[in-house]
PDB file of C-alpha atoms in Angstrom:
ATOM      1  CA  MET A   1      63.467 -68.267-117.175  1.00  0.00           C
ATOM      2  CA  GLU A   2      59.545 -67.503-116.629  1.00  0.00           C
ATOM      3  CA  GLU A   3      58.133 -69.138-113.395  1.00  0.00           C
ATOM      4  CA  LYS A   4      55.732 -71.987-114.204  1.00  0.00           C
ATOM      5  CA  THR A   5      52.464 -72.265-111.643  1.00  0.00           C
ATOM      6  CA  CYS A   6      50.726 -75.580-110.772  1.00  0.00           C
ATOM      7  CA  LEU A   7      47.635 -76.184-108.372  1.00  0.00           C
ATOM      8  CA  LEU A   8      47.339 -79.550-106.464  1.00  0.00           C
ATOM      9  CA  ILE A   9      43.827 -80.470-105.933  1.00  0.00           C
ATOM     10  CA  ASP A  10      43.677 -82.768-102.786  1.00  0.00           C
ATOM     11  CA  ASN A  11      41.530 -83.684 -99.535  1.00  0.00           C
ATOM     12  CA  GLU A  12      44.893 -83.723 -97.933  1.00  0.00           C
ATOM     13  CA  ASN A  13      47.601 -81.703 -97.103  1.00  0.00           C
ATOM     14  CA  GLN A  14      50.120 -81.454-100.186  1.00  0.00           C
ATOM     15  CA  ILE A  15      52.992 -79.221 -98.393  1.00  0.00           C
ATOM     16  CA  SER A  16      55.526 -81.954 -98.803  1.00  0.00           C
ATOM     17  CA  SER A  17      54.346 -83.068-102.615  1.00  0.00           C
ATOM     18  CA  ILE A  18      54.789 -79.216-103.049  1.00  0.00           C
ATOM     19  CA  GLU A  19      58.615 -78.832-101.906  1.00  0.00           C
ATOM     20  CA  THR A  20      59.565 -81.823-103.495  1.00  0.00           C
ATOM     21  CA  ILE A  21      58.092 -80.580-106.774  1.00  0.00           C
ATOM     22  CA  GLU A  22      59.681 -76.758-106.678  1.00  0.00           C
ATOM     23  CA  ARG A  23      62.719 -78.527-105.526  1.00  0.00           C
ATOM     24  CA  GLU A  24      62.867 -81.384-108.505  1.00  0.00           C
ATOM     25  CA  GLY A  25      61.969 -78.426-110.866  1.00  0.00           C
ATOM     26  CA  LYS A  26      65.001 -76.034-110.052  1.00  0.00           C
ATOM     27  CA  LYS A  27      67.319 -79.114-110.651  1.00  0.00           C
ATOM     28  CA  ILE A  28      66.316 -79.512-113.921  1.00  0.00           C
ATOM     29  CA  GLY A  29      66.147 -75.569-114.565  1.00  0.00           C
ATOM     30  CA  THR A  30      62.332 -74.656-113.953  1.00  0.00           C
ATOM     31  CA  THR A  31      61.151 -72.521-111.249  1.00  0.00           C
ATOM     32  CA  ILE A  32      57.465 -74.019-109.939  1.00  0.00           C
ATOM     33  CA  LYS A  33      55.226 -72.600-107.783  1.00  0.00           C
ATOM     34  CA  CYS A  34      52.264 -74.560-106.417  1.00  0.00           C
ATOM     35  CA  TYR A  35      49.391 -73.770-104.561  1.00  0.00           C
ATOM     36  CA  GLN A  36      47.175 -76.118-103.240  1.00  0.00           C
ATOM     37  CA  PHE A  37      43.227 -76.165-102.726  1.00  0.00           C
ATOM     38  CA  ASN A  38      42.138 -79.053 -99.929  1.00  0.00           C
ATOM     39  CA  VAL A  39      38.982 -80.214-101.382  1.00  0.00           C
ATOM     40  CA  GLY A  40      36.902 -82.710 -98.863  1.00  0.00           C
ATOM     41  CA  SER A  41      39.463 -81.835 -95.876  1.00  0.00           C
ATOM     42  CA  THR A  42      37.350 -81.314 -92.777  1.00  0.00           C
ATOM     43  CA  ASN A  43      39.933 -78.863 -91.764  1.00  0.00           C
ATOM     44  CA  ASN A  44      38.348 -76.926 -94.968  1.00  0.00           C
ATOM     45  CA  PRO A  45      34.530 -76.888 -93.911  1.00  0.00           C
ATOM     46  CA  GLU A  46      34.055 -73.635 -96.216  1.00  0.00           C
ATOM     47  CA  PHE A  47      33.691 -76.559 -99.508  1.00  0.00           C
ATOM     48  CA  LEU A  48      31.392 -78.550 -97.046  1.00  0.00           C
ATOM     49  CA  THR A  49      27.816 -78.950 -96.616  1.00  0.00           C
ATOM     50  CA  ASP A  50      26.713 -81.535 -94.196  1.00  0.00           C
ATOM     51  CA  ASN A  51      30.630 -82.766 -94.193  1.00  0.00           C
ATOM     52  CA  LYS A  52      29.963 -83.300 -98.226  1.00  0.00           C
ATOM     53  CA  ILE A  53      31.675 -81.786-100.530  1.00  0.00           C
ATOM     54  CA  ASP A  54      29.532 -79.209-102.155  1.00  0.00           C
ATOM     55  CA  LEU A  55      30.259 -78.312-105.652  1.00  0.00           C
ATOM     56  CA  LYS A  56      28.829 -74.583-105.790  1.00  0.00           C
ATOM     57  CA  LYS A  57      30.850 -74.143-102.632  1.00  0.00           C
ATOM     58  CA  VAL A  58      34.267 -75.288-104.435  1.00  0.00           C
ATOM     59  CA  ILE A  59      33.683 -73.083-107.416  1.00  0.00           C
ATOM     60  CA  ALA A  60      32.776 -69.549-105.293  1.00  0.00           C
ATOM     61  CA  GLU A  61      36.073 -70.735-103.356  1.00  0.00           C
ATOM     62  CA  PHE A  62      38.241 -71.152-106.209  1.00  0.00           C
ATOM     63  CA  HIS A  63      37.330 -67.920-107.626  1.00  0.00           C
ATOM     64  CA  LYS A  64      37.779 -66.061-104.486  1.00  0.00           C
ATOM     65  CA  GLN A  65      41.411 -67.815-103.989  1.00  0.00           C
ATOM     66  CA  TYR A  66      42.945 -68.139-106.903  1.00  0.00           C
ATOM     67  CA  GLY A  67      40.733 -66.193-109.623  1.00  0.00           C
ATOM     68  CA  GLY A  68      43.256 -64.163-110.223  1.00  0.00           C
ATOM     69  CA  ILE A  69      45.868 -66.707-110.533  1.00  0.00           C
ATOM     70  CA  THR A  70      46.960 -68.305-113.967  1.00  0.00           C
ATOM     71  CA  PHE A  71      48.236 -72.042-113.922  1.00  0.00           C
ATOM     72  CA  ASP A  72      50.238 -73.993-116.092  1.00  0.00           C
ATOM     73  CA  LEU A  73      48.832 -77.242-115.070  1.00  0.00           C
ATOM     74  CA  ILE A  74      45.997 -78.111-112.493  1.00  0.00           C
ATOM     75  CA  ALA A  75      46.553 -81.496-110.746  1.00  0.00           C
ATOM     76  CA  PHE A  76      43.335 -83.429-109.419  1.00  0.00           C
ATOM     77  CA  ASP A  77      43.443 -86.431-106.859  1.00  0.00           C
ATOM     78  CA  TRP A  78      40.679 -89.346-107.936  1.00  0.00           C
ATOM     79  CA  SER A  79      40.037 -89.678-104.237  1.00  0.00           C
ATOM     80  CA  LEU A  80      38.747 -86.795-102.165  1.00  0.00           C
ATOM     81  CA  ASP A  81      37.109 -88.877 -99.283  1.00  0.00           C
ATOM     82  CA  ASP A  82      33.737 -88.456-100.372  1.00  0.00           C
ATOM     83  CA  ASP A  83      31.041 -91.323-101.390  1.00  0.00           C
ATOM     84  CA  GLU A  84      29.795 -88.552-104.239  1.00  0.00           C
ATOM     85  CA  ILE A  85      32.201 -86.822-106.117  1.00  0.00           C
ATOM     86  CA  ASN A  86      35.571 -87.692-106.716  1.00  0.00           C
ATOM     87  CA  GLY A  87      38.477 -85.983-109.245  1.00  0.00           C
ATOM     88  CA  VAL A  88      36.644 -86.845-112.168  1.00  0.00           C
ATOM     89  CA  GLU A  89      33.346 -85.644-111.001  1.00  0.00           C
ATOM     90  CA  LEU A  90      35.847 -82.310-109.989  1.00  0.00           C
ATOM     91  CA  ILE A  91      36.850 -81.666-113.294  1.00  0.00           C
ATOM     92  CA  LYS A  92      33.522 -82.280-115.051  1.00  0.00           C
ATOM     93  CA  CYS A  93      32.225 -79.327-112.758  1.00  0.00           C
ATOM     94  CA  PHE A  94      35.195 -77.254-114.161  1.00  0.00           C
ATOM     95  CA  GLN A  95      33.982 -78.206-117.504  1.00  0.00           C
ATOM     96  CA  ASP A  96      30.313 -77.517-116.836  1.00  0.00           C
ATOM     97  CA  ASN A  97      31.086 -74.295-115.167  1.00  0.00           C
ATOM     98  CA  LYS A  98      33.365 -73.146-118.202  1.00  0.00           C
ATOM     99  CA  LEU A  99      36.242 -72.769-115.208  1.00  0.00           C
ATOM    100  CA  ARG A 100      39.761 -73.085-116.991  1.00  0.00           C
ATOM    101  CA  ARG A 101      38.604 -74.728-119.337  1.00  0.00           C
ATOM    102  CA  SER A 102      41.369 -74.493-121.663  1.00  0.00           C
ATOM    103  CA  THR A 103      44.097 -74.846-118.443  1.00  0.00           C
ATOM    104  CA  PRO A 104      45.870 -78.768-118.802  1.00  0.00           C
ATOM    105  CA  LYS A 105      45.150 -81.240-116.287  1.00  0.00           C
ATOM    106  CA  LEU A 106      46.568 -84.655-114.777  1.00  0.00           C
ATOM    107  CA  LEU A 107      44.595 -86.918-112.657  1.00  0.00           C
ATOM    108  CA  TYR A 108      46.333 -89.017-110.345  1.00  0.00           C
ATOM    109  CA  SER A 109      45.423 -91.495-107.638  1.00  0.00           C
ATOM    110  CA  GLY A 110      46.955 -94.057-105.282  1.00  0.00           C
ATOM    111  CA  GLU A 111      45.488 -97.072-107.348  1.00  0.00           C
ATOM    112  CA  LEU A 112      44.000 -95.781-110.303  1.00  0.00           C
ATOM    113  CA  LYS A 113      43.132 -99.157-111.943  1.00  0.00           C
ATOM    114  CA  VAL A 114      41.619-100.264-108.458  1.00  0.00           C
ATOM    115  CA  GLU A 115      39.809 -97.389-108.449  1.00  0.00           C
ATOM    116  CA  MET A 116      37.977 -98.105-111.902  1.00  0.00           C
ATOM    117  CA  GLU A 117      37.711-101.651-111.249  1.00  0.00           C
ATOM    118  CA  GLY A 118      36.098-100.553-107.733  1.00  0.00           C
ATOM    119  CA  LEU A 119      33.822 -98.027-109.807  1.00  0.00           C
ATOM    120  CA  LEU A 120      32.615-101.210-112.268  1.00  0.00           C
ATOM    121  CA  ASN A 121      32.195-103.695-109.515  1.00  0.00           C
ATOM    122  CA  LEU A 122      30.036-100.828-107.819  1.00  0.00           C
ATOM    123  CA  TYR A 123      27.848-101.286-110.685  1.00  0.00           C
ATOM    124  CA  LYS A 124      27.943-104.993-111.696  1.00  0.00           C
ATOM    125  CA  ASP A 125      26.764-105.030-107.521  1.00  0.00           C
ATOM    126  CA  GLU A 126      24.215-102.702-108.266  1.00  0.00           C
ATOM    127  CA  LYS A 127      24.998-100.624-105.949  1.00  0.00           C
ATOM    128  CA  ILE A 128      25.156 -97.675-108.370  1.00  0.00           C
ATOM    129  CA  GLU A 129      23.151 -97.035-111.445  1.00  0.00           C
ATOM    130  CA  PHE A 130      24.841 -97.911-114.961  1.00  0.00           C
ATOM    131  CA  LYS A 131      24.303 -93.690-115.458  1.00  0.00           C
ATOM    132  CA  LYS A 132      26.406 -92.931-112.425  1.00  0.00           C
ATOM    133  CA  ALA A 133      29.355 -95.617-114.050  1.00  0.00           C
ATOM    134  CA  TRP A 134      28.913 -94.644-117.400  1.00  0.00           C
ATOM    135  CA  ASN A 135      29.021 -90.813-116.720  1.00  0.00           C
ATOM    136  CA  GLN A 136      32.374 -91.370-114.955  1.00  0.00           C
ATOM    137  CA  ILE A 137      33.611 -93.270-117.605  1.00  0.00           C
ATOM    138  CA  LYS A 138      32.518 -91.122-120.304  1.00  0.00           C
ATOM    139  CA  THR A 139      33.828 -88.027-118.293  1.00  0.00           C
ATOM    140  CA  LEU A 140      37.505 -89.664-118.516  1.00  0.00           C
ATOM    141  CA  VAL A 141      37.195 -90.215-122.276  1.00  0.00           C
ATOM    142  CA  GLU A 142      36.055 -86.353-122.990  1.00  0.00           C
ATOM    143  CA  ILE A 143      38.313 -84.556-120.646  1.00  0.00           C
ATOM    144  CA  ASP A 144      41.361 -83.200-121.985  1.00  0.00           C
ATOM    145  CA  ILE A 145      43.804 -84.772-119.143  1.00  0.00           C
ATOM    146  CA  VAL A 146      47.062 -84.643-120.073  1.00  0.00           C
ATOM    147  CA  ASP A 147      48.124 -87.662-118.193  1.00  0.00           C
ATOM    148  CA  PHE A 148      46.879 -90.118-115.150  1.00  0.00           C
ATOM    149  CA  LYS A 149      49.527 -91.058-112.774  1.00  0.00           C
ATOM    150  CA  ASP A 150      49.350 -93.457-109.946  1.00  0.00           C
ATOM    151  CA  ARG A 151      50.274 -91.228-106.433  1.00  0.00           C
ATOM    152  CA  ASP A 152      53.797 -92.154-106.353  1.00  0.00           C
ATOM    153  CA  GLU A 153      54.422 -91.011-109.697  1.00  0.00           C
ATOM    154  CA  TYR A 154      52.558 -87.707-109.833  1.00  0.00           C
ATOM    155  CA  GLU A 155      55.311 -85.438-108.167  1.00  0.00           C
ATOM    156  CA  MET A 156      57.962 -86.104-111.068  1.00  0.00           C
ATOM    157  CA  ALA A 157      55.325 -86.380-113.605  1.00  0.00           C
ATOM    158  CA  ILE A 158      53.878 -82.386-112.778  1.00  0.00           C
ATOM    159  CA  VAL A 159      57.800 -81.777-113.296  1.00  0.00           C
ATOM    160  CA  LYS A 160      58.463 -83.020-116.280  1.00  0.00           C
ATOM    161  CA  TYR A 161      55.366 -81.847-118.306  1.00  0.00           C
ATOM    162  CA  LEU A 162      56.305 -78.418-116.586  1.00  0.00           C
ATOM    163  CA  HIS A 163      59.563 -78.241-117.920  1.00  0.00           C
ATOM    164  CA  LYS A 164      58.752 -79.518-121.687  1.00  0.00           C
ATOM    165  CA  ASN A 165      55.653 -78.024-122.211  1.00  0.00           C
ATOM    166  CA  ASN A 166      55.603 -74.451-123.280  1.00  0.00           C
ATOM    167  CA  PRO A 167      52.414 -72.663-122.056  1.00  0.00           C
ATOM    168  CA  SER A 168      49.938 -71.811-124.833  1.00  0.00           C
ATOM    169  CA  LEU A 169      49.325 -68.449-126.704  1.00  0.00           C
ATOM    170  CA  GLU A 170      46.241 -68.413-124.335  1.00  0.00           C
ATOM    171  CA  THR A 171      47.981 -68.544-120.947  1.00  0.00           C
ATOM    172  CA  VAL A 172      51.021 -66.465-122.296  1.00  0.00           C
ATOM    173  CA  LEU A 173      48.045 -63.725-123.110  1.00  0.00           C
ATOM    174  CA  VAL A 174      46.147 -64.289-119.814  1.00  0.00           C
ATOM    175  CA  LYS A 175      49.681 -64.005-118.000  1.00  0.00           C
ATOM    176  CA  GLU A 176      50.704 -60.816-119.431  1.00  0.00           C
ATOM    177  CA  LEU A 177      47.038 -59.291-118.901  1.00  0.00           C
ATOM    178  CA  ARG A 178      47.539 -60.198-115.033  1.00  0.00           C
ATOM    179  CA  ASN A 179      50.884 -59.040-114.848  1.00  0.00           C
ATOM    180  CA  ASN A 180      49.449 -55.533-115.462  1.00  0.00           C
ATOM    181  CA  SER A 181      45.697 -56.552-113.807  1.00  0.00           C
ATOM    182  CA  ASP A 182      44.930 -52.362-112.703  1.00  0.00           C
ATOM    183  CA  LEU A 183      45.207 -51.043-116.362  1.00  0.00           C
ATOM    184  CA  LYS A 184      42.197 -50.665-118.420  1.00  0.00           C
ATOM    185  CA  PHE A 185      41.556 -51.838-121.953  1.00  0.00           C
ATOM    186  CA  LEU A 186      40.419 -48.911-124.378  1.00  0.00           C
ATOM    187  CA  GLY A 187      40.475 -50.842-127.447  1.00  0.00           C
ATOM    188  CA  ASN A 188      38.012 -50.193-129.747  1.00  0.00           C
ATOM    189  CA  PHE A 189      36.165 -53.735-129.061  1.00  0.00           C
ATOM    190  CA  GLU A 190      32.541 -53.673-128.393  1.00  0.00           C
ATOM    191  CA  LYS A 191      32.000 -54.622-124.416  1.00  0.00           C
ATOM    192  CA  PHE A 192      35.383 -54.990-123.386  1.00  0.00           C
ATOM    193  CA  GLU A 193      36.447 -50.936-123.440  1.00  0.00           C
ATOM    194  CA  ASN A 194      37.244 -49.960-119.885  1.00  0.00           C
ATOM    195  CA  LEU A 195      37.607 -53.323-118.336  1.00  0.00           C
ATOM    196  CA  THR A 196      40.587 -53.945-116.340  1.00  0.00           C
ATOM    197  CA  PHE A 197      42.897 -56.613-118.070  1.00  0.00           C
ATOM    198  CA  ALA A 198      42.192 -58.437-115.001  1.00  0.00           C
ATOM    199  CA  GLU A 199      38.786 -58.542-116.104  1.00  0.00           C
ATOM    200  CA  ILE A 200      39.515 -59.803-119.508  1.00  0.00           C
ATOM    201  CA  ALA A 201      41.817 -62.258-118.096  1.00  0.00           C
ATOM    202  CA  SER A 202      39.070 -63.752-116.394  1.00  0.00           C
ATOM    203  CA  ILE A 203      36.630 -63.777-119.348  1.00  0.00           C
ATOM    204  CA  ILE A 204      39.222 -65.216-121.646  1.00  0.00           C
ATOM    205  CA  GLU A 205      39.914 -68.402-119.221  1.00  0.00           C
ATOM    206  CA  ASN A 206      36.281 -69.024-118.245  1.00  0.00           C
ATOM    207  CA  ASP A 207      33.705 -67.582-120.904  1.00  0.00           C
ATOM    208  CA  PRO A 208      34.588 -69.628-124.317  1.00  0.00           C
ATOM    209  CA  ASP A 209      32.290 -67.094-126.765  1.00  0.00           C
ATOM    210  CA  ARG A 210      33.663 -63.992-125.301  1.00  0.00           C
ATOM    211  CA  SER A 211      37.064 -65.169-125.240  1.00  0.00           C
ATOM    212  CA  ILE A 212      36.901 -65.977-129.072  1.00  0.00           C
ATOM    213  CA  HIS A 213      35.402 -62.432-129.593  1.00  0.00           C
ATOM    214  CA  PHE A 214      38.098 -60.903-127.737  1.00  0.00           C
ATOM    215  CA  LYS A 215      41.107 -62.666-129.431  1.00  0.00           C
ATOM    216  CA  LYS A 216      39.444 -62.272-132.933  1.00  0.00           C
ATOM    217  CA  GLY A 217      39.666 -58.626-132.475  1.00  0.00           C
ATOM    218  CA  LEU A 218      43.003 -58.028-131.057  1.00  0.00           C
ATOM    219  CA  ILE A 219      44.285 -60.059-133.833  1.00  0.00           C
ATOM    220  CA  GLU A 220      42.260 -57.732-136.177  1.00  0.00           C
ATOM    221  CA  GLU A 221      43.711 -54.850-134.777  1.00  0.00           C
ATOM    222  CA  SER A 222      47.452 -56.036-134.430  1.00  0.00           C
ATOM    223  CA  ILE A 223      47.020 -56.650-137.981  1.00  0.00           C
ATOM    224  CA  ALA A 224      45.870 -53.166-139.026  1.00  0.00           C
ATOM    225  CA  PHE A 225      48.290 -51.588-136.766  1.00  0.00           C
ATOM    226  CA  LEU A 226      51.104 -53.540-138.441  1.00  0.00           C
ATOM    227  CA  VAL A 227      49.657 -52.507-141.902  1.00  0.00           C
ATOM    228  CA  ASP A 228      49.385 -49.342-141.176  1.00  0.00           C
ATOM    229  CA  LEU A 229      52.945 -49.000-139.619  1.00  0.00           C
ATOM    230  CA  LYS A 230      54.488 -50.586-143.194  1.00  0.00           C
ATOM    231  CA  ASN A 231      52.251 -48.024-144.972  1.00  0.00           C
ATOM    232  CA  HIS A 232      54.349 -45.511-142.701  1.00  0.00           C
ATOM    233  CA  SER A 233      57.525 -46.596-143.345  1.00  0.00           C
ATOM    234  CA  ASP A 234      56.922 -46.499-147.394  1.00  0.00           C
ATOM    235  CA  GLU A 235      55.700 -42.898-147.521  1.00  0.00           C
TER     236      GLU A 235
END
């Protein structure tokens, strides 16, 4: 069975949760490989500026650490121990930077309802502007979240999601490209010829316009190849 991959984004070390997810996955016949990205932790200053989360650094570090890995699911902790940046803001940052735009995402929190109530109370008490509160609520409505879970439920939610859901065709394509990352593309596609498969995988994940152009060209070439095979077989 093909290995499923998951990334946990949390300010705290998630090694215990990773062991639980991988162990529980094996029990039901799903091999899961988990990684973690400790955004907000003081033990990882590469994400911080003046002890605050720096989104530009987060994006740069993500490309550096995980640019070559395709994930079947990314799970975000709501609270990242930062006054300005939380999991919702981080998901929005990923979207704005066209980063893993089609990768399924899960949001979890120790007290999800409490977090929402706290956000609304901050606005009610005039401690934050309406725009800031609304932007987070609007983001929650707009982002493609597969689930919201309390912290004590999210490990099994990840296992169940990865067990039940097959990867999208795009994910399958990207994984196959990365499995042959050093090969170069020799197809007759403008602006893609001689790119490595790894470079094309990154384009598919992070550049919507070029991704559509590539996939459209690939389908057209595949159909032309199949038609050519049929014509030869009929001769």
